[in-house]
Amino acid sequence: QQPVQSPQAVILREGEDAVINCSSSKALYSVHWYRQKHGEAPIFLMILLKGGEQKGHDKISASFNEKKQQSSLYLTASQLSYSGTYFCGTEAAGNQFYFGTGTSLTVIP
Amino acid sequence: DVKVTQSSRYLVKRTGEKVFLECVQDMDHENMFWYRQDPGLGLRLIYFSYDVKMKEKGDIPEGYSVSREKKERFSLILESASTNQTSMYLCASSLLDRESPFSGANVLTFGAGSRLTVL
């Protein structure tokens, strides 16, 4: 039931853009995105609650295609502080909450 | 500031030992979760609980059990630790929105993690 993320890892130079994809084999009620820095707890970035919904936070935004059971996270003009592992999370029936396989993002100067 | 506290950041145990990982939250959250995190595999759900004394299996419950005697505390138990249980364990909690249980609006708050090494 775990969503699959791609790519598994990406290295960017400051100012470059990146897209992280999240796909589920099950119908999605919602998609969450979290970021985890090395040695720290994952922290919440954003939720997408409706099919087709797009949200943005600073230069990080996300879309949710309910029909395709997919979500994508867009990082624009990346900064060093964007480095970390990004996880998508999906909610299934019965309050179960599943996270994806993770994408390691490294931004270099 | 809301918190999820995991009792041990680092543990080293021997094969066959019984291991307790404790998690306490101070946010009056109904839902609590235990995940294990391994490179390339992301966060995998072991067990979760949506109420005191209630528990549900996640994707990888084998070799684990849980206990939730009080709302704020959710314990993960390894009855007989094995080397393949060496991992980072993360506890999380969230509110249960009874009006819209599947709204997905319930953000998870994580603890800092417990890194378990089984020798």
Coordinates of N, CA and C in Angstrom, one line a residue:
Chain A
Q1 N 0.8 -1.2 0.0 CA 0.0 0.0 0.0 C 0.9 1.3 0.0
Q2 N 2.2 1.1 0.0 CA 3.0 2.2 0.1 C 3.1 2.9 -1.3
P3 N 3.0 4.2 -1.3 CA 3.1 5.0 -2.6 C 4.6 4.9 -3.0
V4 N 4.7 5.0 -4.4 CA 6.0 4.9 -4.9 C 6.5 6.3 -5.4
Q5 N 7.7 6.8 -5.0 CA 8.1 8.1 -5.4 C 9.3 7.9 -6.5
S6 N 9.3 9.0 -7.3 CA 10.4 9.0 -8.2 C 10.8 10.5 -8.5
P7 N 12.1 10.8 -8.7 CA 13.2 9.9 -8.6 C 13.6 9.5 -7.2
Q8 N 14.4 8.5 -7.0 CA 14.9 8.1 -5.7 C 15.8 9.2 -5.1
A9 N 16.6 9.8 -6.0 CA 17.6 10.8 -5.5 C 17.8 11.8 -6.7
V10 N 18.1 13.0 -6.3 CA 18.4 14.1 -7.3 C 19.4 15.1 -6.7
I11 N 20.3 15.5 -7.5 CA 21.3 16.5 -7.1 C 21.1 17.7 -8.0
L12 N 20.9 18.9 -7.3 CA 20.7 20.1 -8.1 C 21.7 21.2 -7.7
R13 N 21.9 22.1 -8.6 CA 22.7 23.3 -8.2 C 21.7 24.4 -7.8
E14 N 22.1 25.2 -6.9 CA 21.3 26.3 -6.5 C 20.6 27.0 -7.7
G15 N 19.3 27.3 -7.5 CA 18.6 28.0 -8.6 C 17.9 27.1 -9.6
E16 N 18.3 25.8 -9.6 CA 17.7 24.9 -10.6 C 16.3 24.4 -10.0
D17 N 15.5 23.8 -10.9 CA 14.2 23.3 -10.5 C 14.2 21.8 -10.4
A18 N 13.2 21.3 -9.7 CA 13.1 19.8 -9.6 C 11.6 19.5 -9.4
V19 N 11.3 18.2 -9.8 CA 10.0 17.7 -9.7 C 10.1 16.3 -9.0
I20 N 9.3 16.1 -8.0 CA 9.2 14.8 -7.4 C 7.8 14.2 -7.5
N21 N 7.7 13.0 -8.0 CA 6.5 12.4 -8.2 C 6.1 11.3 -7.2
C22 N 4.8 11.2 -7.0 CA 4.3 10.2 -6.0 C 3.1 9.5 -6.7
S23 N 3.1 8.2 -6.7 CA 2.1 7.4 -7.3 C 1.5 6.4 -6.4
S24 N 0.2 6.2 -6.4 CA -0.4 5.2 -5.5 C -1.2 4.2 -6.3
S25 N -1.2 3.0 -5.9 CA -2.1 2.0 -6.5 C -3.5 2.0 -6.0
K26 N -3.7 2.8 -4.9 CA -5.0 2.9 -4.3 C -5.6 4.3 -4.5
A27 N -6.9 4.4 -4.4 CA -7.6 5.7 -4.5 C -7.1 6.5 -3.3
L28 N -6.8 7.8 -3.6 CA -6.3 8.7 -2.6 C -7.4 9.7 -2.1
Y29 N -7.5 9.8 -0.8 CA -8.4 10.8 -0.2 C -7.6 12.1 -0.2
S30 N -6.3 12.0 0.0 CA -5.5 13.3 0.1 C -4.1 12.9 -0.1
V31 N -3.3 13.9 -0.3 CA -1.8 13.7 -0.3 C -1.2 14.7 0.6
H32 N -0.2 14.3 1.4 CA 0.6 15.2 2.2 C 2.0 15.1 1.7
W33 N 2.7 16.2 1.9 CA 4.2 16.2 1.6 C 4.9 16.7 2.8
Y34 N 6.0 15.9 3.1 CA 6.8 16.2 4.3 C 8.3 16.2 3.8
R35 N 9.1 17.0 4.6 CA 10.5 17.0 4.3 C 11.3 16.6 5.6
Q36 N 12.3 15.8 5.5 CA 13.1 15.4 6.6 C 14.6 15.8 6.3
K37 N 15.1 16.6 7.2 CA 16.6 16.9 7.1 C 17.3 15.8 7.9
H38 N 18.6 15.6 7.6 CA 19.4 14.5 8.2 C 19.4 14.6 9.7
G39 N 19.0 13.5 10.3 CA 19.0 13.5 11.8 C 17.8 14.1 12.5
E40 N 16.9 14.6 11.7 CA 15.7 15.3 12.3 C 14.4 14.6 12.0
A41 N 13.4 15.0 12.6 CA 12.0 14.4 12.4 C 11.5 15.0 11.1
P42 N 10.7 14.3 10.3 CA 10.0 14.8 9.2 C 9.1 16.0 9.6
I43 N 9.0 17.0 8.8 CA 8.1 18.1 9.1 C 7.1 18.3 7.9
F44 N 6.0 18.7 8.2 CA 4.9 18.9 7.3 C 5.2 20.1 6.4
L45 N 4.9 19.9 5.1 CA 5.0 21.0 4.1 C 3.6 21.4 3.6
M46 N 2.8 20.5 3.1 CA 1.5 20.9 2.6 C 0.6 19.7 2.4
I47 N -0.7 19.9 2.4 CA -1.7 18.9 2.1 C -2.5 19.3 0.8
L48 N -2.8 18.3 0.1 CA -3.7 18.5 -1.1 C -4.9 17.7 -0.8
L49 N -6.1 18.3 -0.8 CA -7.3 17.5 -0.3 C -8.2 17.2 -1.5
K50 N -8.1 17.9 -2.6 CA -9.1 17.6 -3.7 C -8.3 17.3 -5.0
G51 N -9.0 16.5 -5.8 CA -8.4 16.2 -7.0 C -8.2 17.4 -7.8
G52 N -7.0 17.6 -8.4 CA -6.7 18.7 -9.2 C -6.2 19.9 -8.4
E53 N -6.2 19.8 -7.1 CA -5.8 20.9 -6.3 C -4.3 21.2 -6.4
Q54 N -4.0 22.4 -6.5 CA -2.6 22.8 -6.5 C -2.3 23.8 -5.3
K55 N -1.2 23.6 -4.7 CA -0.9 24.5 -3.5 C 0.5 24.9 -3.7
G56 N 0.8 26.0 -3.1 CA 2.1 26.6 -3.1 C 2.6 27.1 -1.8
H57 N 3.9 27.0 -1.6 CA 4.4 27.6 -0.3 C 5.8 28.1 -0.7
D58 N 5.9 29.4 -0.7 CA 7.2 30.0 -1.1 C 7.4 29.6 -2.6
K59 N 8.5 28.9 -2.8 CA 8.8 28.4 -4.2 C 8.6 26.9 -4.3
I60 N 7.9 26.3 -3.4 CA 7.5 24.9 -3.4 C 6.0 24.8 -3.6
S61 N 5.7 24.0 -4.6 CA 4.2 23.9 -4.9 C 4.0 22.4 -5.2
A62 N 2.7 22.0 -5.2 CA 2.3 20.6 -5.5 C 1.0 20.6 -6.2
S63 N 0.8 19.5 -6.9 CA -0.4 19.2 -7.6 C -0.9 17.8 -7.2
F64 N -2.2 17.6 -7.5 CA -2.8 16.3 -7.1 C -3.8 15.9 -8.2
N65 N -3.4 14.9 -8.9 CA -4.3 14.3 -9.9 C -5.0 13.1 -9.3
E66 N -6.2 13.3 -8.9 CA -6.9 12.2 -8.2 C -7.2 11.1 -9.1
K67 N -7.5 11.4 -10.3 CA -7.9 10.4 -11.3 C -6.7 9.4 -11.5
K68 N -5.6 10.0 -11.7 CA -4.4 9.2 -11.9 C -3.7 8.7 -10.6
Q69 N -4.3 9.1 -9.5 CA -3.7 8.7 -8.2 C -2.3 9.1 -8.1
Q70 N -2.0 10.3 -8.5 CA -0.7 10.8 -8.5 C -0.6 12.2 -7.9
S71 N 0.6 12.5 -7.4 CA 0.8 13.9 -6.9 C 2.3 14.2 -7.3
S72 N 2.5 15.5 -7.6 CA 3.9 16.0 -7.9 C 4.2 17.2 -7.0
L73 N 5.5 17.2 -6.6 CA 6.0 18.3 -5.8 C 7.0 19.1 -6.7
Y74 N 6.8 20.4 -6.8 CA 7.6 21.2 -7.7 C 8.5 22.1 -6.8
L75 N 9.8 22.1 -7.0 CA 10.7 23.0 -6.3 C 11.3 23.9 -7.3
T76 N 11.1 25.2 -7.1 CA 11.5 26.1 -8.1 C 12.7 27.0 -7.6
A77 N 13.7 27.2 -8.4 CA 14.8 28.1 -8.0 C 15.3 27.6 -6.6
S78 N 15.8 26.3 -6.6 CA 16.1 25.6 -5.4 C 17.2 26.4 -4.6
Q79 N 17.0 26.3 -3.2 CA 18.0 26.9 -2.3 C 18.7 25.8 -1.5
L80 N 19.8 26.1 -0.9 CA 20.5 25.1 -0.1 C 19.6 24.5 0.9
S81 N 18.7 25.3 1.5 CA 17.9 24.9 2.6 C 16.8 23.8 2.1
Y82 N 16.7 23.6 0.8 CA 15.8 22.6 0.3 C 16.3 21.2 0.4
S83 N 17.6 21.1 0.7 CA 18.2 19.7 0.8 C 17.5 18.9 1.9
G84 N 17.3 17.7 1.6 CA 16.6 16.8 2.6 C 16.0 15.6 1.8
T85 N 15.2 14.8 2.6 CA 14.5 13.7 2.0 C 13.0 14.1 2.0
Y86 N 12.4 14.0 0.9 CA 11.0 14.4 0.7 C 10.1 13.1 0.7
F87 N 9.0 13.2 1.4 CA 8.1 12.0 1.5 C 6.7 12.5 1.1
C88 N 6.0 11.7 0.3 CA 4.6 12.0 0.1 C 3.9 11.0 1.1
G89 N 2.7 11.4 1.6 CA 2.0 10.6 2.5 C 0.5 10.6 2.0
T90 N -0.1 9.4 2.1 CA -1.5 9.3 1.6 C -2.3 8.6 2.7
E91 N -3.5 9.1 2.7 CA -4.5 8.6 3.7 C -5.4 7.6 3.1
A92 N -5.5 6.4 3.7 CA -6.4 5.4 3.2 C -7.6 5.2 4.2
A93 N -8.5 4.4 3.9 CA -9.6 4.2 4.7 C -9.2 3.6 6.1
G94 N -9.9 3.9 7.1 CA -9.5 3.4 8.4 C -8.4 4.1 9.1
N95 N -8.2 5.4 8.8 CA -7.2 6.2 9.4 C -5.8 5.8 9.2
Q96 N -5.6 4.8 8.3 CA -4.2 4.4 8.0 C -3.5 5.5 7.1
F97 N -2.3 5.7 7.5 CA -1.5 6.8 6.8 C -0.2 6.2 6.3
Y98 N 0.0 6.2 5.0 CA 1.1 5.5 4.4 C 2.0 6.6 3.7
F99 N 3.3 6.4 3.9 CA 4.3 7.3 3.3 C 5.0 6.6 2.1
G100 N 5.5 7.4 1.2 CA 6.2 6.9 0.0 C 7.6 6.5 0.3
T101 N 8.3 6.1 -0.7 CA 9.6 5.5 -0.6 C 10.7 6.6 -0.4
G102 N 10.3 7.8 -0.5 CA 11.3 8.9 -0.3 C 12.1 9.3 -1.5
T103 N 12.4 10.6 -1.5 CA 13.3 11.2 -2.6 C 14.4 12.0 -1.9
S104 N 15.6 11.7 -2.0 CA 16.7 12.4 -1.5 C 17.1 13.6 -2.4
L105 N 17.0 14.8 -1.9 CA 17.3 16.0 -2.7 C 18.5 16.7 -2.1
T106 N 19.5 16.9 -2.9 CA 20.7 17.6 -2.5 C 20.9 18.8 -3.4
V107 N 21.0 20.0 -2.7 CA 21.2 21.2 -3.5 C 22.7 21.6 -3.2
I108 N 23.4 21.8 -4.2 CA 24.8 22.2 -4.1 C 25.0 23.7 -4.6
P109 N 26.0 24.3 -4.0 CA 26.3 25.8 -4.4 C 26.7 25.8 -5.9
Chain B
D1 N 4.7 24.7 22.6 CA 5.1 24.0 21.4 C 4.7 22.5 21.5
V2 N 4.0 22.0 20.5 CA 3.5 20.6 20.5 C 4.7 19.7 20.4
K3 N 4.5 18.5 21.0 CA 5.7 17.6 21.0 C 5.3 16.2 20.9
V4 N 6.1 15.4 20.2 CA 6.1 14.0 20.3 C 7.5 13.6 20.8
T5 N 7.5 12.9 21.9 CA 8.8 12.6 22.5 C 9.0 11.1 22.5
Q6 N 10.2 10.7 21.9 CA 10.5 9.3 21.9 C 11.6 9.1 23.0
S7 N 11.5 8.1 23.8 CA 12.3 8.0 25.0 C 13.8 7.8 24.7
S8 N 14.1 7.1 23.7 CA 15.5 6.8 23.5 C 15.9 7.2 22.0
R9 N 17.0 8.0 21.9 CA 17.4 8.3 20.5 C 18.3 7.2 19.9
Y10 N 19.1 6.5 20.8 CA 19.9 5.4 20.3 C 19.8 4.3 21.3
L11 N 19.6 3.1 20.7 CA 19.6 1.8 21.6 C 20.5 0.8 20.9
V12 N 21.2 0.0 21.7 CA 21.9 -1.1 21.1 C 21.5 -2.3 22.0
K13 N 20.9 -3.3 21.3 CA 20.4 -4.5 21.9 C 21.0 -5.8 21.3
R14 N 20.9 -6.9 22.0 CA 21.4 -8.2 21.5 C 20.2 -9.0 20.9
T15 N 20.5 -9.8 20.0 CA 19.5 -10.7 19.4 C 18.8 -11.5 20.5
G16 N 17.5 -11.5 20.4 CA 16.7 -12.2 21.4 C 16.2 -11.4 22.6
E17 N 16.7 -10.2 22.7 CA 16.3 -9.4 23.8 C 14.9 -8.8 23.5
K18 N 14.2 -8.5 24.6 CA 12.9 -7.8 24.4 C 13.2 -6.3 24.5
V19 N 12.6 -5.6 23.5 CA 12.9 -4.1 23.4 C 11.6 -3.3 23.5
F20 N 11.6 -2.3 24.2 CA 10.5 -1.4 24.3 C 10.9 0.0 23.8
L21 N 10.1 0.5 22.9 CA 10.3 1.9 22.4 C 9.1 2.7 22.8
E22 N 9.3 3.7 23.5 CA 8.2 4.5 24.1 C 8.0 5.8 23.3
C23 N 6.8 6.2 23.2 CA 6.4 7.4 22.5 C 5.3 8.2 23.3
V24 N 5.5 9.4 23.6 CA 4.6 10.2 24.3 C 4.3 11.5 23.6
Q25 N 3.0 11.8 23.5 CA 2.6 13.1 22.8 C 1.8 13.9 23.8
D26 N 1.9 15.2 23.7 CA 1.2 16.1 24.6 C 0.2 17.0 23.9
M27 N -0.3 16.5 22.8 CA -1.3 17.3 22.0 C -2.7 16.8 22.1
D28 N -2.9 15.7 22.9 CA -4.2 15.1 23.0 C -4.7 14.6 21.7
H29 N -3.8 14.0 20.9 CA -4.1 13.4 19.6 C -4.7 12.0 19.8
E30 N -5.7 11.7 19.0 CA -6.3 10.4 19.0 C -5.4 9.3 18.3
N31 N -4.9 9.7 17.1 CA -4.1 8.8 16.3 C -2.7 8.8 16.7
M32 N -2.1 7.6 16.8 CA -0.7 7.5 16.9 C -0.2 6.4 16.0
F33 N 1.1 6.5 15.5 CA 1.6 5.6 14.5 C 3.1 5.3 14.9
W34 N 3.4 4.1 14.5 CA 4.8 3.7 14.5 C 5.3 3.3 13.1
Y35 N 6.4 3.9 12.6 CA 7.0 3.6 11.3 C 8.4 3.2 11.5
R36 N 8.9 2.4 10.6 CA 10.4 2.2 10.5 C 10.9 2.8 9.2
Q37 N 12.1 3.3 9.3 CA 12.7 4.0 8.2 C 14.0 3.4 7.8
D38 N 14.0 2.9 6.5 CA 15.2 2.2 6.0 C 15.6 2.9 4.7
P39 N 16.9 3.0 4.4 CA 17.3 3.6 3.1 C 16.6 2.9 1.9
G40 N 16.1 3.7 1.0 CA 15.5 3.2 -0.2 C 14.1 2.7 0.0
L41 N 13.7 2.5 1.2 CA 12.3 1.9 1.5 C 11.4 3.0 2.1
G42 N 11.9 4.1 2.4 CA 11.0 5.2 3.0 C 10.5 4.9 4.4
L43 N 9.3 5.3 4.6 CA 8.7 5.1 5.9 C 7.7 4.0 5.8
R44 N 7.8 2.9 6.5 CA 6.8 1.8 6.4 C 6.0 1.7 7.7
L45 N 4.7 1.7 7.6 CA 3.9 1.6 8.7 C 3.9 0.3 9.4
I46 N 4.1 0.3 10.7 CA 4.2 -1.0 11.5 C 2.8 -1.2 12.1
Y47 N 2.4 -0.3 13.0 CA 1.1 -0.3 13.6 C 0.6 1.1 13.8
F48 N -0.7 1.2 14.0 CA -1.2 2.5 14.4 C -2.4 2.3 15.4
S49 N -2.8 3.3 16.0 CA -3.8 3.3 17.0 C -4.7 4.5 16.9
Y50 N -6.0 4.4 16.9 CA -6.8 5.6 16.8 C -7.6 5.8 18.1
D51 N -7.3 5.0 19.2 CA -7.9 5.2 20.4 C -7.2 4.3 21.5
V52 N -7.4 4.7 22.7 CA -6.8 3.9 23.8 C -7.3 2.4 23.7
K53 N -6.3 1.5 23.8 CA -6.5 0.1 23.8 C -6.8 -0.4 22.4
M54 N -6.9 0.5 21.4 CA -7.2 0.1 20.0 C -5.8 0.0 19.2
K55 N -5.7 -1.0 18.4 CA -4.5 -1.0 17.5 C -4.9 -1.7 16.2
E56 N -4.2 -1.3 15.2 CA -4.4 -1.8 13.9 C -3.0 -2.1 13.2
K57 N -3.0 -3.2 12.5 CA -1.7 -3.5 11.8 C -1.5 -2.6 10.6
G58 N -0.2 -2.3 10.4 CA 0.1 -1.6 9.2 C 0.7 -2.6 8.1
D59 N 1.6 -2.2 7.4 CA 2.2 -3.1 6.3 C 3.1 -4.1 6.8
I60 N 3.9 -3.8 7.9 CA 4.9 -4.7 8.4 C 4.9 -5.0 9.9
P61 N 3.8 -5.6 10.4 CA 3.6 -5.8 11.8 C 4.4 -7.0 12.4
E62 N 4.9 -7.9 11.5 CA 5.5 -9.1 11.9 C 6.7 -8.8 12.8
G63 N 6.8 -9.5 14.0 CA 7.9 -9.3 14.9 C 7.7 -8.1 15.9
Y64 N 6.6 -7.4 15.7 CA 6.3 -6.3 16.6 C 4.9 -6.4 17.2
S65 N 4.8 -5.8 18.4 CA 3.5 -5.6 19.0 C 3.5 -4.2 19.5
V66 N 2.3 -3.7 19.9 CA 2.2 -2.3 20.5 C 1.2 -2.4 21.7
S67 N 1.3 -1.3 22.4 CA 0.5 -1.1 23.6 C 0.1 0.4 23.7
R68 N -1.2 0.5 23.9 CA -1.7 1.9 24.2 C -2.7 1.9 25.3
E69 N -2.1 2.0 26.5 CA -2.9 2.0 27.7 C -3.5 3.4 28.1
K70 N -2.8 4.4 27.6 CA -3.2 5.8 27.9 C -3.1 6.5 26.5
K71 N -4.0 7.6 26.4 CA -4.1 8.3 25.2 C -2.8 8.9 24.7
E72 N -2.0 9.3 25.6 CA -0.8 10.1 25.2 C 0.4 9.2 25.0
R73 N 0.3 7.9 25.2 CA 1.5 7.0 25.2 C 1.2 5.8 24.2
F74 N 2.2 5.6 23.4 CA 2.1 4.5 22.4 C 3.4 3.8 22.4
S75 N 3.4 2.5 22.8 CA 4.7 1.8 22.9 C 4.8 0.7 21.8
L76 N 6.0 0.6 21.3 CA 6.3 -0.4 20.3 C 7.2 -1.5 21.0
I77 N 6.9 -2.7 20.8 CA 7.5 -3.8 21.5 C 8.1 -4.8 20.5
L78 N 9.4 -5.1 20.7 CA 10.0 -6.2 19.9 C 10.2 -7.3 20.9
E79 N 9.4 -8.4 20.7 CA 9.4 -9.4 21.7 C 10.7 -10.2 21.8
S80 N 11.3 -10.3 20.6 CA 12.6 -11.0 20.5 C 13.4 -10.4 19.4
A81 N 14.2 -9.4 19.7 CA 14.8 -8.6 18.7 C 15.7 -9.5 17.8
S82 N 15.7 -9.1 16.5 CA 16.5 -9.8 15.5 C 17.3 -8.7 14.7
T83 N 18.4 -9.2 14.1 CA 19.3 -8.2 13.4 C 18.6 -7.5 12.3
N84 N 17.6 -8.1 11.7 CA 16.9 -7.4 10.6 C 15.9 -6.4 11.1
Q85 N 15.8 -6.2 12.4 CA 15.0 -5.1 13.0 C 15.9 -3.9 13.3
T86 N 17.2 -4.0 13.0 CA 18.0 -2.8 13.1 C 17.5 -1.7 12.1
S87 N 17.2 -0.6 12.7 CA 16.5 0.5 11.9 C 16.3 1.7 12.7
M88 N 15.8 2.8 12.0 CA 15.3 4.0 12.6 C 13.8 3.8 12.8
Y89 N 13.3 4.1 14.0 CA 11.9 4.0 14.3 C 11.3 5.3 14.6
L90 N 10.3 5.7 13.9 CA 9.7 7.0 14.1 C 8.2 6.8 14.6
C91 N 7.9 7.6 15.6 CA 6.6 7.7 16.1 C 5.9 9.0 15.6
A92 N 4.6 8.9 15.4 CA 3.9 10.1 15.0 C 2.5 10.2 15.6
S93 N 1.9 11.3 15.6 CA 0.5 11.4 16.1 C -0.2 12.4 15.3
S94 N -1.5 12.3 15.3 CA -2.4 13.3 14.6 C -3.8 13.3 15.2
L95 N -4.5 14.4 15.0 CA -5.9 14.4 15.4 C -6.7 13.5 14.6
L96 N -7.8 13.1 15.2 CA -8.9 12.3 14.5 C -10.0 13.3 14.2
D97 N -10.3 13.7 13.0 CA -11.4 14.5 12.7 C -12.6 13.7 12.5
R98 N -13.4 13.6 13.6 CA -14.6 12.8 13.5 C -15.7 13.3 12.5
E99 N -15.6 14.6 12.2 CA -16.6 15.1 11.3 C -16.3 14.6 9.9
S100 N -15.0 14.6 9.6 CA -14.5 14.2 8.3 C -13.3 13.3 8.4
P101 N -13.6 12.1 8.8 CA -12.5 11.2 9.1 C -11.5 10.9 8.0
F102 N -12.0 11.1 6.8 CA -11.1 10.9 5.6 C -10.7 12.2 4.9
S103 N -10.8 13.3 5.6 CA -10.5 14.5 5.0 C -9.1 14.7 4.7
G104 N -8.2 13.9 5.3 CA -6.8 14.1 5.1 C -6.2 15.3 5.7
A105 N -7.0 16.0 6.5 CA -6.5 17.3 7.0 C -5.7 17.1 8.3
N106 N -5.5 15.8 8.7 CA -4.9 15.6 10.0 C -3.4 15.4 9.8
V107 N -2.7 16.5 10.0 CA -1.2 16.6 9.8 C -0.5 15.7 10.9
L108 N 0.4 15.0 10.5 CA 1.2 14.1 11.4 C 2.3 14.9 12.0
T109 N 2.5 14.8 13.3 CA 3.7 15.4 14.0 C 4.6 14.2 14.5
F110 N 5.8 14.3 14.1 CA 6.8 13.2 14.4 C 7.6 13.4 15.6
G111 N 8.1 12.3 16.2 CA 9.2 12.4 17.1 C 10.5 12.4 16.4
A112 N 11.6 12.6 17.2 CA 12.9 12.7 16.6 C 13.5 11.4 16.1
G113 N 12.8 10.3 16.5 CA 13.3 9.0 16.1 C 14.1 8.2 17.1
S114 N 14.1 6.9 17.0 CA 14.9 6.0 17.8 C 15.7 5.1 16.9
R115 N 17.0 5.2 17.0 CA 17.8 4.4 16.1 C 18.2 3.1 16.9
L116 N 17.7 2.0 16.5 CA 17.9 0.7 17.2 C 18.9 -0.1 16.4
T117 N 19.9 -0.6 17.1 CA 20.9 -1.5 16.5 C 20.8 -2.8 17.3
V118 N 20.6 -3.9 16.5 CA 20.5 -5.2 17.1 C 21.7 -6.0 16.7
L119 N 22.5 -6.4 17.7 CA 23.8 -7.2 17.4 C 23.6 -8.7 17.5

